[in-house]
């Protein structure tokens, strides 16, 4: 579709109009001068983008160089890091094409700008769902790592990006308002309000599925913990449930805090709520949604001891002092969590047949519960 062709517009369409024309039509006037609000938004946005990019590059590098991370869950974490890296880069591109700079955009470049944001954020959200499903499968089958083959993981990752790219291209391919000015959104003046409703509801659906998956994991482990508590101290039972609850609250809480304001504003704009003043909070809520790409590496990676040690090795090339401190920590006997998990898995596989023959359910329950805790805490997912 040629967004900037010369000549007369098609009947009822406005393919030759400037971006400013659509902004004025939607009531989102473009300032020709830099205001204090513009400086604040661009400064915050660029700062968040740089941190997001650096943090996710660190995660991807760690997964690539450490062979202990060459398992399905870490491939998904690496793909999540790439999606968040793409989100940071896309938002950085947006920062250089916003404010008074918006008036210089052609229709084609405006759609590219928006498509990059939609694609990257969609890929990040779908990755979160994929990780939740993978953790569900490993916990309920009492395995350290998923039994998915590398081929299936690659196909899953390709499927995630296919859906994300499709979501980003849908408006460009026709779901816009260039031929129906009355349906134009206020926040995205060349997007149809119906598309905003669709995109917001899709992300809300993904969130509800994540809630259901993590709730089922929590209830399952709490049930195992309750059965085990009949044969162990009540304190251990309480700690087990509390630790799991912290993990679930962190995962879902981060998503809710970062995404809910933006999704609500999108829905209000899609429903054509004139009195809601969506433009007043739009840019700040978009920055908050981008912060989820910064929180993801912290929850899913930095809480992993093995991942943190790999980070320290990478930072040795940049900061020799930190490298010496890391070497001192190694000398103190700190172990890779992955090694501990592998060892416990081997021991449990050897002992389980004996326990099944000589002991009843309580000890087996204790073994399964401890393993489930390790599965959840290993990636905080």
PDB file of C-alpha atoms in Angstrom, residues 15 33 74 96 104 107 131 243 274 281 300 345 351:
ATOM      1  CA  UNK A  15      -4.009   8.405   1.388  1.00  0.00           C
ATOM      2  CA  UNK A  33       7.812  23.702  19.588  1.00  0.00           C
ATOM      3  CA  UNK A  74      16.404 -20.753  28.845  1.00  0.00           C
ATOM      4  CA  UNK A  96      13.343  10.173  17.820  1.00  0.00           C
ATOM      5  CA  UNK A 104       7.842  15.449   9.583  1.00  0.00           C
ATOM      6  CA  UNK A 107       2.107   8.094   6.563  1.00  0.00           C
ATOM      7  CA  UNK A 131       7.152 -19.406  29.785  1.00  0.00           C
ATOM      8  CA  UNK A 243       7.864 -18.525  48.899  1.00  0.00           C
ATOM      9  CA  UNK A 274     -14.281  11.894  25.115  1.00  0.00           C
ATOM     10  CA  UNK A 281      -1.663  10.050  30.467  1.00  0.00           C
ATOM     11  CA  UNK A 300      13.202 -14.321  35.149  1.00  0.00           C
ATOM     12  CA  UNK A 345      17.483 -34.695  40.139  1.00  0.00           C
ATOM     13  CA  UNK A 351      16.130 -43.029  45.415  1.00  0.00           C
TER      14      UNK A 351
END
